């Protein structure tokens, strides 16, 4: 146990927006999606990052246990953590052996309900996962593909699975003016929220350009150049539609 290696991009020792309480956040390498507003494009490549065993990563995280109190814990984000599901399961297993709260922050792109092999691994992961933070980028399939380069069918299927199995989830949606803020799309998301029974929290994340310099450093053309951040009124309107 703990010997499966993962590719680590970075860690954040005092995360405050990555699950309940104070979190130790591990960011993994690798993502197949190419979201136009991605603020971590340097995590896209799976063959980069620092290789570490689950035991090594957990040992460093556990040093911060005193800061977690009763409601903090360990969060794994990315990139896309499900691309390294074996490592992720070992890491969370080590955490649960110590009674640590575990949160998976995912966009769900690797979720494959038609693959018995993947679902066997996924169900084992869910046994040691307390909370899933799920990003819903866009409800319309074509708009989602234009925004991320990937379909959203498997993403919505993961949310359905979590709801069917009573697994706690938080839903997050990045609000980009004139891109992901249309009322039709927000109402479609609200309709799904009314169906999913295990959603504990819904968050609107206002679009920002804090990661723009990373695109420039990597020599990648930023596709949303000139797009503004949403106003407070636009955020509040979206929150009202979603029932936040």
mmCIF file of C-alpha atoms in Angstrom:
data_model
loop_
_atom_site.group_PDB
_atom_site.id
_atom_site.type_symbol
_atom_site.label_atom_id
_atom_site.label_comp_id
_atom_site.label_asym_id
_atom_site.label_seq_id
_atom_site.Cartn_x
_atom_site.Cartn_y
_atom_site.Cartn_z
ATOM 1 C CA UNK A 1 0.000 0.000 0.000
ATOM 2 C CA UNK A 2 1.191 3.487 -0.842
ATOM 3 C CA UNK A 3 3.737 2.440 -3.468
ATOM 4 C CA UNK A 4 1.798 3.431 -6.588
ATOM 5 C CA UNK A 5 3.449 6.501 -8.063
ATOM 6 C CA UNK A 6 1.620 9.585 -9.224
ATOM 7 C CA UNK A 7 2.752 12.611 -11.165
ATOM 8 C CA UNK A 8 2.410 15.667 -8.959
ATOM 9 C CA UNK A 9 2.222 19.200 -10.273
ATOM 10 C CA UNK A 10 2.178 21.048 -6.943
ATOM 11 C CA UNK A 11 0.622 21.233 -3.500
ATOM 12 C CA UNK A 12 -1.141 23.912 -1.500
ATOM 13 C CA UNK A 13 -0.794 23.522 2.246
ATOM 14 C CA UNK A 14 -3.615 25.820 3.372
ATOM 15 C CA UNK A 15 -6.398 25.637 0.808
ATOM 16 C CA UNK A 16 -9.591 27.409 1.849
ATOM 17 C CA UNK A 17 -11.775 26.993 -1.265
ATOM 18 C CA UNK A 18 -11.146 23.320 -2.071
ATOM 19 C CA UNK A 19 -13.649 21.631 0.194
ATOM 20 C CA UNK A 20 -14.804 22.069 3.787
ATOM 21 C CA UNK A 21 -12.420 23.659 6.274
ATOM 22 C CA UNK A 22 -8.679 23.997 5.800
ATOM 23 C CA UNK A 23 -7.397 21.629 3.112
ATOM 24 C CA UNK A 24 -4.059 20.226 2.025
ATOM 25 C CA UNK A 25 -4.477 20.252 -1.754
ATOM 26 C CA UNK A 26 -2.533 17.999 -4.125
ATOM 27 C CA UNK A 27 -2.621 19.035 -7.778
ATOM 28 C CA UNK A 28 -1.993 16.162 -10.178
ATOM 29 C CA UNK A 29 -0.651 16.337 -13.727
ATOM 30 C CA UNK A 30 -2.666 15.493 -16.803
ATOM 31 C CA UNK A 31 -5.926 16.627 -18.369
ATOM 32 C CA UNK A 32 -7.588 15.799 -21.690
ATOM 33 C CA UNK A 33 -9.869 18.818 -21.636
ATOM 34 C CA UNK A 34 -8.697 22.104 -23.113
ATOM 35 C CA UNK A 35 -10.990 24.601 -21.443
ATOM 36 C CA UNK A 36 -10.698 28.023 -23.029
ATOM 37 C CA UNK A 37 -10.467 29.667 -19.602
ATOM 38 C CA UNK A 38 -8.163 27.094 -17.963
ATOM 39 C CA UNK A 39 -5.978 28.739 -15.322
ATOM 40 C CA UNK A 40 -3.592 25.774 -15.036
ATOM 41 C CA UNK A 41 -2.603 24.888 -18.641
ATOM 42 C CA UNK A 42 0.789 23.715 -17.378
ATOM 43 C CA UNK A 43 -0.989 20.689 -15.868
ATOM 44 C CA UNK A 44 -2.259 19.414 -19.232
ATOM 45 C CA UNK A 45 0.636 17.073 -20.043
ATOM 46 C CA UNK A 46 0.447 13.786 -18.157
ATOM 47 C CA UNK A 47 4.132 12.933 -18.587
ATOM 48 C CA UNK A 48 5.345 15.964 -16.637
ATOM 49 C CA UNK A 49 5.396 16.722 -12.921
ATOM 50 C CA UNK A 50 7.288 15.068 -10.083
ATOM 51 C CA UNK A 51 6.829 11.342 -9.525
ATOM 52 C CA UNK A 52 6.009 10.410 -5.933
ATOM 53 C CA UNK A 53 4.435 7.444 -4.199
ATOM 54 C CA UNK A 54 1.104 7.782 -2.426
ATOM 55 C CA UNK A 55 2.914 7.130 0.853
ATOM 56 C CA UNK A 56 5.354 9.974 0.219
ATOM 57 C CA UNK A 57 2.567 12.408 -0.641
ATOM 58 C CA UNK A 58 0.433 11.421 2.331
ATOM 59 C CA UNK A 59 3.333 11.627 4.763
ATOM 60 C CA UNK A 60 3.893 15.269 3.796
ATOM 61 C CA UNK A 61 0.195 16.063 3.937
ATOM 62 C CA UNK A 62 -0.226 14.470 7.361
ATOM 63 C CA UNK A 63 2.235 16.928 8.884
ATOM 64 C CA UNK A 64 -0.509 19.543 8.581
ATOM 65 C CA UNK A 65 -3.172 17.515 10.383
ATOM 66 C CA UNK A 66 -3.286 19.882 13.359
ATOM 67 C CA UNK A 67 -4.567 22.672 11.099
ATOM 68 C CA UNK A 68 -7.483 20.662 9.741
ATOM 69 C CA UNK A 69 -9.427 20.538 13.023
ATOM 70 C CA UNK A 70 -12.669 18.579 12.695
ATOM 71 C CA UNK A 71 -13.789 19.710 9.235
ATOM 72 C CA UNK A 72 -10.629 20.033 7.104
ATOM 73 C CA UNK A 73 -8.617 17.386 5.329
ATOM 74 C CA UNK A 74 -7.097 16.308 2.039
ATOM 75 C CA UNK A 75 -8.216 17.404 -1.433
ATOM 76 C CA UNK A 76 -6.844 16.130 -4.733
ATOM 77 C CA UNK A 77 -7.294 18.352 -7.770
ATOM 78 C CA UNK A 78 -5.486 18.870 -11.042
ATOM 79 C CA UNK A 79 -5.246 18.630 -13.924
ATOM 80 C CA UNK A 80 -7.686 15.763 -13.780
ATOM 81 C CA UNK A 81 -7.176 13.367 -10.844
ATOM 82 C CA UNK A 82 -9.219 10.531 -12.378
ATOM 83 C CA UNK A 83 -6.483 10.047 -14.993
ATOM 84 C CA UNK A 84 -4.364 8.738 -12.100
ATOM 85 C CA UNK A 85 -7.095 6.762 -10.382
ATOM 86 C CA UNK A 86 -4.853 4.007 -8.954
ATOM 87 C CA UNK A 87 -2.603 6.543 -7.244
ATOM 88 C CA UNK A 88 -5.601 8.541 -6.089
ATOM 89 C CA UNK A 89 -7.266 5.500 -4.519
ATOM 90 C CA UNK A 90 -4.109 4.548 -2.639
ATOM 91 C CA UNK A 91 -3.662 8.097 -1.376
ATOM 92 C CA UNK A 92 -7.245 8.343 -0.154
ATOM 93 C CA UNK A 93 -7.034 4.884 1.408
ATOM 94 C CA UNK A 94 -4.052 6.011 3.462
ATOM 95 C CA UNK A 95 -5.988 9.113 4.484
ATOM 96 C CA UNK A 96 -9.081 7.200 5.565
ATOM 97 C CA UNK A 97 -6.947 4.833 7.645
ATOM 98 C CA UNK A 98 -6.084 7.938 9.695
ATOM 99 C CA UNK A 99 -9.652 9.234 9.725
ATOM 100 C CA UNK A 100 -8.900 12.110 7.332
ATOM 101 C CA UNK A 101 -11.700 13.693 5.279
ATOM 102 C CA UNK A 102 -11.084 13.233 1.546
ATOM 103 C CA UNK A 103 -12.305 15.407 -1.311
ATOM 104 C CA UNK A 104 -11.983 14.747 -5.036
ATOM 105 C CA UNK A 105 -12.005 17.869 -7.221
ATOM 106 C CA UNK A 106 -12.788 16.670 -10.745
ATOM 107 C CA UNK A 107 -14.151 17.636 -14.138
ATOM 108 C CA UNK A 108 -15.079 13.958 -14.649
ATOM 109 C CA UNK A 109 -13.829 13.654 -18.211
ATOM 110 C CA UNK A 110 -12.269 10.170 -17.712
ATOM 111 C CA UNK A 111 -15.493 8.760 -16.206
ATOM 112 C CA UNK A 112 -16.562 5.783 -18.340
ATOM 113 C CA UNK A 113 -19.747 4.054 -17.139
ATOM 114 C CA UNK A 114 -19.509 1.569 -20.029
ATOM 115 C CA UNK A 115 -16.119 0.243 -18.921
ATOM 116 C CA UNK A 116 -16.347 -2.503 -16.250
ATOM 117 C CA UNK A 117 -12.627 -2.096 -15.546
ATOM 118 C CA UNK A 118 -12.920 1.647 -14.941
ATOM 119 C CA UNK A 119 -16.106 1.335 -12.913
ATOM 120 C CA UNK A 120 -14.531 -1.301 -10.678
ATOM 121 C CA UNK A 121 -11.699 1.108 -9.915
ATOM 122 C CA UNK A 122 -14.059 4.055 -9.563
ATOM 123 C CA UNK A 123 -16.282 2.274 -7.059
ATOM 124 C CA UNK A 124 -13.224 1.386 -4.967
ATOM 125 C CA UNK A 125 -12.196 5.050 -5.080
ATOM 126 C CA UNK A 126 -15.644 6.164 -3.950
ATOM 127 C CA UNK A 127 -15.380 3.896 -0.909
ATOM 128 C CA UNK A 128 -12.572 6.139 0.383
ATOM 129 C CA UNK A 129 -13.912 9.468 -0.936
ATOM 130 C CA UNK A 130 -16.063 11.638 1.330
ATOM 131 C CA UNK A 131 -16.910 14.441 -1.085
ATOM 132 C CA UNK A 132 -16.774 15.041 -4.838
ATOM 133 C CA UNK A 133 -16.419 18.596 -6.112
ATOM 134 C CA UNK A 134 -17.663 18.455 -9.695
ATOM 135 C CA UNK A 135 -17.156 21.156 -12.310
ATOM 136 C CA UNK A 136 -20.072 21.521 -14.704
ATOM 137 C CA UNK A 137 -18.658 23.618 -17.522
ATOM 138 C CA UNK A 138 -21.644 23.787 -19.855
ATOM 139 C CA UNK A 139 -24.925 21.883 -20.269
ATOM 140 C CA UNK A 140 -25.359 22.041 -24.044
ATOM 141 C CA UNK A 141 -23.269 19.213 -25.599
ATOM 142 C CA UNK A 142 -22.103 21.217 -28.623
ATOM 143 C CA UNK A 143 -21.261 24.302 -26.589
ATOM 144 C CA UNK A 144 -19.394 22.106 -24.131
ATOM 145 C CA UNK A 145 -17.314 20.584 -26.911
ATOM 146 C CA UNK A 146 -16.544 24.027 -28.321
ATOM 147 C CA UNK A 147 -15.550 25.237 -24.855
ATOM 148 C CA UNK A 148 -13.450 22.253 -23.750
ATOM 149 C CA UNK A 149 -12.759 20.076 -26.775
ATOM 150 C CA UNK A 150 -14.620 17.198 -25.107
ATOM 151 C CA UNK A 151 -18.173 15.926 -24.687
ATOM 152 C CA UNK A 152 -20.105 16.364 -21.440
ATOM 153 C CA UNK A 153 -22.121 13.124 -21.521
ATOM 154 C CA UNK A 154 -19.741 11.279 -19.215
ATOM 155 C CA UNK A 155 -19.551 14.277 -16.877
ATOM 156 C CA UNK A 156 -23.309 14.346 -16.389
ATOM 157 C CA UNK A 157 -23.261 10.554 -16.090
ATOM 158 C CA UNK A 158 -20.856 10.832 -13.154
ATOM 159 C CA UNK A 159 -23.194 13.265 -11.413
ATOM 160 C CA UNK A 160 -26.062 10.838 -12.019
ATOM 161 C CA UNK A 161 -24.003 8.035 -10.468
ATOM 162 C CA UNK A 162 -23.140 10.114 -7.420
ATOM 163 C CA UNK A 163 -26.793 11.014 -6.946
ATOM 164 C CA UNK A 164 -27.964 7.422 -7.399
ATOM 165 C CA UNK A 165 -25.435 6.229 -4.807
ATOM 166 C CA UNK A 166 -26.001 9.023 -2.311
ATOM 167 C CA UNK A 167 -22.441 10.323 -2.593
ATOM 168 C CA UNK A 168 -22.046 13.902 -1.401
ATOM 169 C CA UNK A 169 -21.150 16.387 -4.116
ATOM 170 C CA UNK A 170 -20.602 20.091 -4.597
ATOM 171 C CA UNK A 171 -21.353 21.505 -8.037
ATOM 172 C CA UNK A 172 -19.315 24.410 -9.414
ATOM 173 C CA UNK A 173 -19.830 26.438 -12.576
ATOM 174 C CA UNK A 174 -17.435 29.007 -14.009
ATOM 175 C CA UNK A 175 -19.403 32.043 -15.196
ATOM 176 C CA UNK A 176 -17.897 33.583 -18.346
ATOM 177 C CA UNK A 177 -19.743 36.556 -19.888
ATOM 178 C CA UNK A 178 -21.326 35.710 -23.249
ATOM 179 C CA UNK A 179 -20.007 32.154 -23.048
ATOM 180 C CA UNK A 180 -21.331 30.218 -20.026
ATOM 181 C CA UNK A 181 -23.799 32.739 -18.606
ATOM 182 C CA UNK A 182 -26.767 32.265 -20.946
ATOM 183 C CA UNK A 183 -30.051 31.865 -19.121
ATOM 184 C CA UNK A 184 -31.049 28.762 -21.090
ATOM 185 C CA UNK A 185 -27.909 26.913 -20.038
ATOM 186 C CA UNK A 186 -28.214 27.983 -16.415
ATOM 187 C CA UNK A 187 -31.840 26.848 -16.287
ATOM 188 C CA UNK A 188 -30.842 23.507 -17.801
ATOM 189 C CA UNK A 189 -28.290 23.125 -15.031
ATOM 190 C CA UNK A 190 -30.902 24.100 -12.446
ATOM 191 C CA UNK A 191 -33.187 21.352 -13.796
ATOM 192 C CA UNK A 192 -30.431 18.787 -13.228
ATOM 193 C CA UNK A 193 -29.755 20.147 -9.759
ATOM 194 C CA UNK A 194 -33.406 19.524 -8.960
ATOM 195 C CA UNK A 195 -32.912 15.879 -10.018
ATOM 196 C CA UNK A 196 -29.611 15.178 -8.263
ATOM 197 C CA UNK A 197 -30.408 14.284 -4.668
ATOM 198 C CA UNK A 198 -26.942 14.366 -3.089
ATOM 199 C CA UNK A 199 -25.861 17.903 -4.005
ATOM 200 C CA UNK A 200 -24.851 19.683 -0.814
ATOM 201 C CA UNK A 201 -23.596 22.939 -2.286
ATOM 202 C CA UNK A 202 -23.630 24.886 -5.557
ATOM 203 C CA UNK A 203 -21.073 27.567 -6.367
ATOM 204 C CA UNK A 204 -20.691 30.128 -9.135
ATOM 205 C CA UNK A 205 -17.036 30.837 -9.869
ATOM 206 C CA UNK A 206 -16.650 34.206 -11.632
ATOM 207 C CA UNK A 207 -14.302 34.048 -14.617
ATOM 208 C CA UNK A 208 -10.899 35.657 -14.038
ATOM 209 C CA UNK A 209 -7.677 36.088 -15.989
ATOM 210 C CA UNK A 210 -5.173 35.303 -13.239
ATOM 211 C CA UNK A 211 -3.812 32.376 -15.249
ATOM 212 C CA UNK A 212 -3.374 34.315 -18.483
ATOM 213 C CA UNK A 213 0.382 34.730 -17.953
ATOM 214 C CA UNK A 214 0.763 30.933 -17.915
ATOM 215 C CA UNK A 215 -0.649 30.663 -21.437
ATOM 216 C CA UNK A 216 1.777 33.336 -22.602
ATOM 217 C CA UNK A 217 4.718 31.640 -20.865
ATOM 218 C CA UNK A 218 3.826 28.363 -22.590
ATOM 219 C CA UNK A 219 3.503 30.082 -25.952
ATOM 220 C CA UNK A 220 -0.175 29.145 -26.283
ATOM 221 C CA UNK A 221 -2.654 31.577 -27.824
ATOM 222 C CA UNK A 222 -5.239 32.510 -25.189
ATOM 223 C CA UNK A 223 -8.660 32.063 -26.842
ATOM 224 C CA UNK A 224 -10.542 34.428 -24.533
ATOM 225 C CA UNK A 225 -8.280 37.451 -24.950
ATOM 226 C CA UNK A 226 -10.297 40.558 -24.122
ATOM 227 C CA UNK A 227 -13.178 38.744 -22.426
ATOM 228 C CA UNK A 228 -14.203 40.661 -19.310
ATOM 229 C CA UNK A 229 -14.952 39.324 -15.855
ATOM 230 C CA UNK A 230 -18.634 39.142 -14.869
ATOM 231 C CA UNK A 231 -20.208 41.931 -12.879
ATOM 232 C CA UNK A 232 -21.598 41.383 -9.402
ATOM 233 C CA UNK A 233 -25.092 41.731 -10.826
ATOM 234 C CA UNK A 234 -24.415 39.008 -13.424
ATOM 235 C CA UNK A 235 -23.093 36.671 -10.742
ATOM 236 C CA UNK A 236 -26.113 37.322 -8.536
ATOM 237 C CA UNK A 237 -28.479 36.697 -11.456
ATOM 238 C CA UNK A 238 -26.836 33.338 -12.156
ATOM 239 C CA UNK A 239 -26.982 32.434 -8.480
ATOM 240 C CA UNK A 240 -30.670 33.263 -8.380
ATOM 241 C CA UNK A 241 -31.377 31.035 -11.389
ATOM 242 C CA UNK A 242 -29.452 28.168 -9.798
ATOM 243 C CA UNK A 243 -31.179 28.686 -6.466
ATOM 244 C CA UNK A 244 -28.020 29.518 -4.549
#
